Amino acid sequence: MISPEEGVTTTPDALRVSPEADQVTGRCDCCGRISRRVSGTIETADAVVAYQVWWTVGHIAEHGAEIDLICGRWGDGTSLSDRFVVRLHHFIAATGPWVMVQDASLADGLDRLAARALRREEIIGTPRAAEVFALYDAIALQDARLAELFDAPAPCGHCGAQTERRKLESRRGCPGARRGRTI
């Protein structure tokens, strides 16, 4: 994994995002809108992290998005046991976009990419937390396909219904992509 202990920066600008697949994965049970999954890689000179982001189009305010980071060693001579999954949940709060670490799982085909899913407590309070948030910031800043995640209307305080459409502050104008985070 990209790691401060290995001397790799956790500055999002030092990470290069390469968007790859983009697919419709089904329809939302409650409204029939499409669900979407995009994937790509995040690279430095020495490391690669794969990512997948899942959400229902038009439902970011109600349901948010799931982000899976597949971390570890890739390439010749590596196996599933060299990689693990970290799960983030991106959501829109009244103050704007937030992200939180969740327990990961190897469901939805992730078992073909990694052998281990990290629990929340294996990240929070460790050097991995800074890495994970830098990876999140990098994909938020560099993968244009995720614009809907940051331009979603705020949920209503009572019921979660959309009450207004508002443009959130640009992520590109803020060094380090400072958005709300929850730990």
Coordinates of N, CA and C in Angstrom, one line a residue:
M1 N 0.8 -1.2 0.0 CA 0.0 0.0 0.0 C 0.9 1.2 0.0
I2 N 0.4 2.3 -0.6 CA 1.1 3.6 -0.5 C 1.2 3.9 1.0
S3 N 2.3 4.2 1.5 CA 2.5 4.2 2.9 C 3.5 5.3 3.4
P4 N 3.1 6.1 4.4 CA 4.1 7.1 4.9 C 5.4 6.4 5.4
E5 N 5.2 5.2 6.0 CA 6.4 4.5 6.5 C 7.4 4.2 5.3
E6 N 6.9 4.1 4.1 CA 7.8 3.8 3.0 C 8.3 5.0 2.3
G7 N 8.0 6.2 2.9 CA 8.4 7.5 2.3 C 7.7 8.0 1.1
V8 N 6.5 7.4 0.8 CA 5.6 7.9 -0.3 C 4.7 8.9 0.3
T9 N 4.6 10.0 -0.4 CA 3.8 11.1 0.0 C 2.3 10.8 0.0
T10 N 1.6 11.4 0.9 CA 0.1 11.2 1.0 C -0.6 12.4 0.4
T11 N 0.1 13.3 -0.3 CA -0.4 14.4 -0.9 C -1.2 14.0 -2.2
P12 N -2.5 14.3 -2.3 CA -3.3 13.9 -3.4 C -2.7 14.3 -4.8
D13 N -2.0 15.5 -4.8 CA -1.5 15.9 -6.1 C -0.3 15.1 -6.6
A14 N 0.4 14.3 -5.7 CA 1.5 13.5 -6.1 C 1.0 12.1 -6.6
L15 N -0.3 11.9 -6.5 CA -0.9 10.6 -6.9 C -1.5 10.8 -8.3
R16 N -1.3 9.9 -9.2 CA -1.8 9.9 -10.6 C -2.9 8.9 -10.8
V17 N -4.1 9.5 -11.1 CA -5.3 8.6 -11.2 C -5.5 8.3 -12.7
S18 N -5.8 7.1 -13.0 CA -6.1 6.6 -14.4 C -7.4 6.0 -14.4
P19 N -8.5 6.7 -14.8 CA -9.8 6.1 -14.9 C -9.8 5.0 -16.0
E20 N -10.6 3.9 -15.7 CA -10.6 2.8 -16.6 C -12.1 2.4 -16.9
A21 N -12.6 1.3 -16.3 CA -13.9 0.8 -16.7 C -15.0 1.7 -16.1
D22 N -16.2 1.7 -16.9 CA -17.4 2.4 -16.5 C -18.5 1.6 -16.9
Q23 N -19.4 1.1 -16.0 CA -20.4 0.2 -16.4 C -21.7 0.5 -15.6
V24 N -22.8 0.1 -16.2 CA -24.1 0.1 -15.6 C -24.2 -1.3 -14.9
T25 N -24.6 -1.3 -13.6 CA -24.6 -2.6 -12.9 C -26.0 -3.1 -12.6
G26 N -27.0 -2.3 -12.9 CA -28.3 -2.7 -12.6 C -29.2 -1.5 -12.4
R27 N -30.4 -1.7 -11.8 CA -31.3 -0.7 -11.5 C -31.7 -0.7 -10.0
C28 N -31.9 0.6 -9.5 CA -32.3 0.7 -8.1 C -33.7 0.1 -7.9
D29 N -33.9 -0.6 -6.8 CA -35.1 -1.3 -6.5 C -36.2 -0.3 -6.2
C30 N -35.9 0.9 -5.7 CA -36.9 1.8 -5.2 C -37.4 2.8 -6.3
C31 N -36.6 3.0 -7.3 CA -37.0 4.0 -8.3 C -36.7 3.6 -9.8
G32 N -35.9 2.6 -10.0 CA -35.6 2.1 -11.3 C -34.4 2.8 -12.0
R33 N -33.8 3.8 -11.2 CA -32.6 4.4 -11.8 C -31.5 3.5 -11.9
I34 N -30.5 3.8 -12.8 CA -29.4 2.9 -13.0 C -28.4 3.0 -11.9
S35 N -27.7 1.9 -11.6 CA -26.6 1.9 -10.7 C -25.4 1.8 -11.6
R36 N -24.3 2.5 -11.1 CA -23.1 2.7 -11.9 C -21.9 2.3 -11.1
R37 N -20.9 1.7 -11.8 CA -19.6 1.3 -11.1 C -18.5 1.8 -12.1
V38 N -17.6 2.6 -11.5 CA -16.4 3.0 -12.3 C -15.2 2.5 -11.5
S39 N -14.2 2.3 -12.3 CA -12.9 1.8 -11.7 C -11.7 2.4 -12.3
G40 N -10.6 2.3 -11.7 CA -9.4 2.8 -12.2 C -8.2 2.5 -11.3
T41 N -7.1 3.2 -11.5 CA -5.9 3.0 -10.7 C -5.4 4.3 -10.2
I42 N -4.7 4.2 -9.1 CA -4.0 5.4 -8.5 C -2.5 5.0 -8.4
E43 N -1.6 5.8 -9.0 CA -0.2 5.4 -9.0 C 0.7 6.5 -8.5
T44 N 1.8 6.0 -8.0 CA 3.0 6.9 -7.7 C 4.1 6.2 -8.5
A45 N 5.3 6.6 -8.3 CA 6.5 6.0 -9.0 C 6.7 4.6 -8.5
D46 N 6.3 4.3 -7.3 CA 6.6 2.9 -6.7 C 5.4 2.1 -6.4
A47 N 4.1 2.6 -6.4 CA 3.0 1.8 -6.0 C 1.8 2.0 -6.9
V48 N 0.9 1.0 -6.8 CA -0.4 1.1 -7.6 C -1.5 0.7 -6.6
V49 N -2.6 1.4 -6.6 CA -3.8 1.0 -5.9 C -5.0 1.0 -6.9
A50 N -5.8 0.0 -6.9 CA -7.0 -0.1 -7.8 C -8.1 0.5 -6.9
Y51 N -9.1 1.1 -7.6 CA -10.3 1.5 -7.0 C -11.6 1.2 -7.8
Q52 N -12.7 1.0 -7.0 CA -14.0 0.9 -7.6 C -14.9 1.8 -6.8
V53 N -15.8 2.5 -7.5 CA -16.8 3.3 -6.9 C -18.2 2.9 -7.4
W54 N -19.1 2.7 -6.5 CA -20.5 2.2 -6.8 C -21.5 3.2 -6.3
W55 N -22.5 3.5 -7.1 CA -23.6 4.4 -6.7 C -24.8 4.3 -7.6
T56 N -25.9 4.7 -7.1 CA -27.1 4.8 -8.0 C -27.3 6.2 -8.5
V57 N -27.3 6.4 -9.8 CA -27.3 7.7 -10.4 C -28.6 8.4 -9.9
G58 N -28.4 9.7 -9.4 CA -29.5 10.5 -8.9 C -29.8 10.2 -7.4
H59 N -29.1 9.3 -6.8 CA -29.4 9.0 -5.4 C -28.3 9.2 -4.4
I60 N -27.3 10.0 -4.8 CA -26.2 10.3 -3.9 C -26.7 10.9 -2.6
A61 N -27.6 11.8 -2.6 CA -28.0 12.5 -1.4 C -28.7 11.5 -0.4
E62 N -29.4 10.5 -1.0 CA -30.1 9.5 -0.1 C -29.2 8.3 0.3
H63 N -28.4 7.8 -0.6 CA -27.7 6.6 -0.4 C -26.2 6.7 -0.3
G64 N -25.6 7.8 -0.9 CA -24.2 7.9 -1.0 C -23.6 7.0 -2.0
A65 N -22.3 6.7 -1.9 CA -21.5 5.9 -2.8 C -20.5 5.0 -2.0
E66 N -20.2 3.9 -2.5 CA -19.3 3.0 -1.8 C -18.0 3.0 -2.6
I67 N -16.9 3.2 -2.0 CA -15.6 3.2 -2.6 C -14.7 2.1 -2.0
D68 N -14.2 1.2 -2.9 CA -13.4 0.1 -2.5 C -12.0 0.4 -3.1
L69 N -11.0 0.4 -2.2 CA -9.6 0.6 -2.6 C -8.9 -0.8 -2.4
I70 N -8.3 -1.3 -3.5 CA -7.6 -2.5 -3.5 C -6.1 -2.2 -3.4
C71 N -5.5 -2.5 -2.3 CA -4.2 -2.0 -2.0 C -3.2 -3.2 -1.8
G72 N -2.0 -3.0 -2.1 CA -1.0 -4.0 -1.9 C -0.1 -4.1 -3.2
R73 N 0.6 -5.2 -3.3 CA 1.5 -5.4 -4.4 C 0.7 -6.0 -5.6
W74 N 1.1 -5.5 -6.8 CA 0.5 -6.0 -8.1 C 1.6 -6.5 -9.0
G75 N 1.3 -7.3 -10.0 CA 2.3 -7.6 -11.0 C 2.8 -9.0 -10.9
D76 N 3.8 -9.3 -11.7 CA 4.4 -10.7 -11.8 C 4.9 -11.1 -10.4
G77 N 4.6 -12.3 -10.1 CA 5.1 -12.9 -8.8 C 4.2 -12.5 -7.6
T78 N 3.1 -11.8 -7.8 CA 2.2 -11.5 -6.7 C 0.9 -12.4 -6.8
S79 N 0.2 -12.4 -5.7 CA -1.0 -13.2 -5.6 C -2.1 -12.4 -4.8
L80 N -3.2 -13.0 -4.7 CA -4.3 -12.3 -3.9 C -3.9 -12.0 -2.5
S81 N -3.0 -12.9 -1.9 CA -2.6 -12.7 -0.5 C -1.7 -11.5 -0.4
D82 N -1.3 -10.9 -1.5 CA -0.5 -9.6 -1.4 C -1.3 -8.4 -1.3
R83 N -2.7 -8.6 -1.4 CA -3.5 -7.4 -1.5 C -4.7 -7.5 -0.5
F84 N -5.2 -6.3 -0.1 CA -6.3 -6.2 0.8 C -7.2 -5.0 0.3
V85 N -8.5 -5.0 0.8 CA -9.5 -4.1 0.5 C -9.8 -3.1 1.6
V86 N -9.9 -1.9 1.3 CA -10.4 -0.8 2.2 C -11.7 -0.3 1.7
R87 N -12.7 -0.1 2.5 CA -14.0 0.4 2.1 C -14.2 1.8 2.7
L88 N -14.6 2.7 1.8 CA -15.1 4.1 2.3 C -16.5 4.3 1.9
H89 N -17.2 5.0 2.7 CA -18.6 5.4 2.3 C -18.6 6.9 2.1
H90 N -18.9 7.4 0.9 CA -19.0 8.8 0.6 C -20.5 9.2 0.7
F91 N -20.8 10.3 1.4 CA -22.2 10.7 1.5 C -22.2 12.3 1.5
I92 N -23.4 12.8 1.3 CA -23.7 14.2 1.4 C -24.4 14.6 2.7
A93 N -23.7 15.4 3.5 CA -24.3 15.9 4.7 C -24.8 17.3 4.5
A94 N -25.5 17.9 5.4 CA -26.0 19.2 5.3 C -24.8 20.2 5.0
T95 N -23.6 19.9 5.4 CA -22.5 20.8 5.2 C -21.7 20.5 3.9
G96 N -22.1 19.4 3.2 CA -21.4 19.1 2.0 C -20.9 17.6 2.0
P97 N -20.0 17.3 1.1 CA -19.5 15.9 1.0 C -18.7 15.5 2.2
W98 N -18.9 14.2 2.6 CA -18.1 13.6 3.7 C -17.7 12.2 3.2
V99 N -16.8 11.7 3.9 CA -16.4 10.3 3.7 C -16.0 9.7 5.0
M100 N -16.3 8.4 5.2 CA -16.0 7.7 6.4 C -15.5 6.3 6.0
V101 N -14.6 5.7 6.9 CA -14.1 4.4 6.7 C -15.1 3.4 7.3
Q102 N -15.3 2.3 6.5 CA -16.2 1.3 7.0 C -15.5 -0.1 6.9
D103 N -16.0 -1.1 7.5 CA -15.5 -2.4 7.4 C -15.6 -2.9 6.0
A104 N -14.6 -3.3 5.4 CA -14.6 -3.8 4.0 C -15.1 -5.2 3.9
S105 N -15.4 -5.7 2.7 CA -15.7 -7.1 2.5 C -15.1 -7.5 1.2
L106 N -15.2 -8.8 0.9 CA -14.7 -9.3 -0.3 C -15.8 -9.7 -1.3
A107 N -17.0 -9.1 -1.0 CA -18.2 -9.4 -1.9 C -18.0 -8.7 -3.2
D108 N -19.0 -9.0 -4.1 CA -19.1 -8.4 -5.4 C -17.8 -8.5 -6.2
G109 N -17.2 -9.7 -6.2 CA -16.0 -9.9 -7.0 C -14.7 -9.5 -6.5
L110 N -14.7 -8.8 -5.3 CA -13.4 -8.4 -4.8 C -12.5 -9.5 -4.3
D111 N -13.2 -10.7 -4.1 CA -12.4 -11.9 -3.7 C -11.5 -12.3 -4.9
R112 N -11.7 -11.9 -6.1 CA -10.8 -12.2 -7.2 C -9.7 -11.2 -7.3
L113 N -9.7 -10.2 -6.5 CA -8.6 -9.2 -6.5 C -7.8 -9.1 -5.3
A114 N -8.3 -9.5 -4.1 CA -7.6 -9.4 -2.8 C -8.0 -10.6 -1.9
A115 N -7.2 -10.9 -1.0 CA -7.4 -12.0 0.0 C -8.0 -11.6 1.3
R116 N -7.9 -10.3 1.6 CA -8.2 -9.8 2.9 C -9.0 -8.5 2.8
A117 N -10.0 -8.3 3.7 CA -10.8 -7.1 3.8 C -10.5 -6.5 5.2
L118 N -10.0 -5.2 5.2 CA -9.7 -4.6 6.5 C -10.9 -4.1 7.2
R119 N -10.9 -4.2 8.5 CA -11.9 -3.6 9.3 C -11.6 -2.1 9.6
R120 N -12.6 -1.4 9.9 CA -12.4 0.1 10.2 C -11.3 0.3 11.2
E121 N -11.3 -0.5 12.3 CA -10.3 -0.2 13.4 C -8.9 -0.5 12.9
E122 N -8.7 -1.2 11.8 CA -7.4 -1.4 11.3 C -6.8 -0.2 10.5
I123 N -7.7 0.8 10.3 CA -7.3 2.0 9.6 C -7.3 3.2 10.5
I124 N -8.4 3.4 11.1 CA -8.5 4.6 11.9 C -7.5 4.6 13.1
G125 N -6.8 5.8 13.2 CA -5.8 5.9 14.3 C -4.5 5.3 13.9
T126 N -4.3 4.9 12.6 CA -3.0 4.4 12.2 C -2.5 5.3 11.0
P127 N -1.3 5.1 10.6 CA -0.8 5.9 9.4 C -1.6 5.6 8.2
R128 N -2.2 4.5 8.1 CA -3.1 4.2 6.9 C -4.2 5.1 6.7
A129 N -4.7 5.7 7.8 CA -5.8 6.7 7.7 C -5.4 7.9 6.7
A130 N -4.2 8.4 6.9 CA -3.8 9.5 6.1 C -3.7 9.1 4.6
E131 N -3.2 7.9 4.4 CA -3.1 7.3 3.1 C -4.4 7.2 2.4
V132 N -5.3 6.6 3.1 CA -6.7 6.3 2.6 C -7.4 7.6 2.2
F133 N -7.3 8.6 3.1 CA -7.9 9.9 2.7 C -7.2 10.6 1.6
A134 N -5.9 10.4 1.4 CA -5.2 11.0 0.3 C -5.6 10.3 -1.0
L135 N -5.8 9.0 -0.9 CA -6.3 8.2 -2.1 C -7.7 8.7 -2.5
Y136 N -8.6 8.9 -1.5 CA -9.9 9.4 -1.7 C -9.9 10.8 -2.4
D137 N -9.0 11.7 -1.8 CA -8.9 13.0 -2.4 C -8.4 13.0 -3.8
A138 N -7.4 12.1 -4.1 CA -6.9 12.0 -5.5 C -8.0 11.6 -6.5
I139 N -8.8 10.6 -6.1 CA -9.8 10.2 -7.1 C -10.9 11.2 -7.2
A140 N -11.2 11.9 -6.1 CA -12.2 13.0 -6.1 C -11.8 14.1 -7.0
L141 N -10.5 14.4 -7.0 CA -10.0 15.5 -7.8 C -9.7 15.2 -9.3
Q142 N -9.4 13.9 -9.5 CA -8.9 13.6 -10.8 C -9.8 12.7 -11.7
D143 N -10.8 12.1 -11.1 CA -11.7 11.3 -11.9 C -13.0 12.0 -12.2
A144 N -13.1 12.6 -13.3 CA -14.2 13.5 -13.7 C -15.6 12.7 -13.7
R145 N -15.5 11.4 -13.8 CA -16.8 10.6 -13.8 C -17.5 10.7 -12.5
L146 N -16.8 11.1 -11.4 CA -17.3 11.2 -10.1 C -18.0 12.5 -9.7
A147 N -18.1 13.4 -10.7 CA -18.6 14.7 -10.4 C -20.0 14.7 -9.7
E148 N -20.9 13.7 -10.1 CA -22.2 13.6 -9.4 C -22.0 13.4 -7.9
L149 N -21.0 12.8 -7.5 CA -20.8 12.5 -6.0 C -20.6 13.8 -5.2
F150 N -20.1 14.9 -5.9 CA -19.8 16.1 -5.2 C -20.8 17.2 -5.6
D151 N -21.7 17.0 -6.5 CA -22.6 18.0 -7.0 C -24.0 17.6 -6.7
A152 N -24.2 16.8 -5.6 CA -25.5 16.3 -5.3 C -26.2 17.3 -4.4
P153 N -27.5 17.3 -4.4 CA -28.3 18.2 -3.5 C -28.2 17.7 -2.1
A154 N -28.2 18.6 -1.1 CA -28.2 18.2 0.3 C -29.5 17.5 0.7
P155 N -29.4 16.5 1.6 CA -30.6 15.8 2.0 C -31.4 16.7 3.0
C156 N -32.7 16.5 3.0 CA -33.5 17.3 4.0 C -33.2 16.8 5.4
G157 N -33.2 17.6 6.3 CA -32.9 17.2 7.7 C -33.9 16.3 8.3
H158 N -35.2 16.3 7.9 CA -36.2 15.5 8.5 C -36.3 14.1 7.8
C159 N -36.4 14.1 6.5 CA -36.7 12.8 5.9 C -35.6 12.3 4.9
G160 N -34.6 13.1 4.6 CA -33.6 12.7 3.6 C -34.0 13.0 2.2
A161 N -35.2 13.6 2.0 CA -35.6 13.9 0.6 C -34.8 15.2 0.1
Q162 N -34.7 15.3 -1.2 CA -34.0 16.4 -1.7 C -34.9 17.7 -1.6
T163 N -34.3 18.8 -1.0 CA -35.1 20.0 -0.8 C -34.6 21.1 -1.7
E164 N -33.3 21.1 -2.1 CA -32.8 22.1 -3.0 C -31.6 21.6 -3.8
R165 N -31.4 22.2 -4.9 CA -30.2 21.8 -5.7 C -29.2 22.9 -5.4
R166 N -28.0 22.5 -5.0 CA -27.0 23.6 -4.7 C -25.7 23.1 -5.2
K167 N -24.9 24.0 -5.7 CA -23.6 23.8 -6.2 C -22.6 23.8 -5.0
L168 N -21.9 22.7 -4.8 CA -20.9 22.6 -3.8 C -19.6 23.4 -4.2
E169 N -18.8 23.8 -3.3 CA -17.6 24.5 -3.6 C -16.7 23.6 -4.4
S170 N -16.0 24.2 -5.3 CA -15.1 23.4 -6.2 C -14.1 22.7 -5.4
R171 N -13.8 21.5 -5.8 CA -12.8 20.7 -5.2 C -11.4 21.1 -5.7
R172 N -11.4 21.6 -6.9 CA -10.1 21.9 -7.6 C -9.5 23.2 -7.0
G173 N -10.3 24.1 -6.4 CA -9.7 25.3 -5.9 C -9.1 25.2 -4.5
C174 N -9.3 24.1 -3.9 CA -8.8 23.9 -2.5 C -7.6 23.0 -2.5
P175 N -6.4 23.5 -2.0 CA -5.3 22.6 -1.9 C -5.6 21.4 -1.0
G176 N -5.3 20.3 -1.4 CA -5.5 19.1 -0.6 C -6.9 18.6 -0.6
A177 N -7.8 19.3 -1.4 CA -9.2 18.9 -1.4 C -9.8 18.8 -0.1
R178 N -9.8 19.9 0.7 CA -10.4 19.8 2.0 C -11.9 19.8 2.0
R179 N -12.4 18.6 2.4 CA -13.8 18.4 2.5 C -14.0 17.8 3.9
G180 N -15.3 17.7 4.3 CA -15.6 17.1 5.5 C -15.2 15.6 5.5
R181 N -14.7 15.1 6.7 CA -14.4 13.7 6.9 C -14.9 13.3 8.2
T182 N -15.2 12.1 8.3 CA -15.6 11.6 9.6 C -14.7 10.3 9.9
I183 N -14.3 10.2 11.2 CA -13.4 9.1 11.5 C -14.1 8.1 12.4

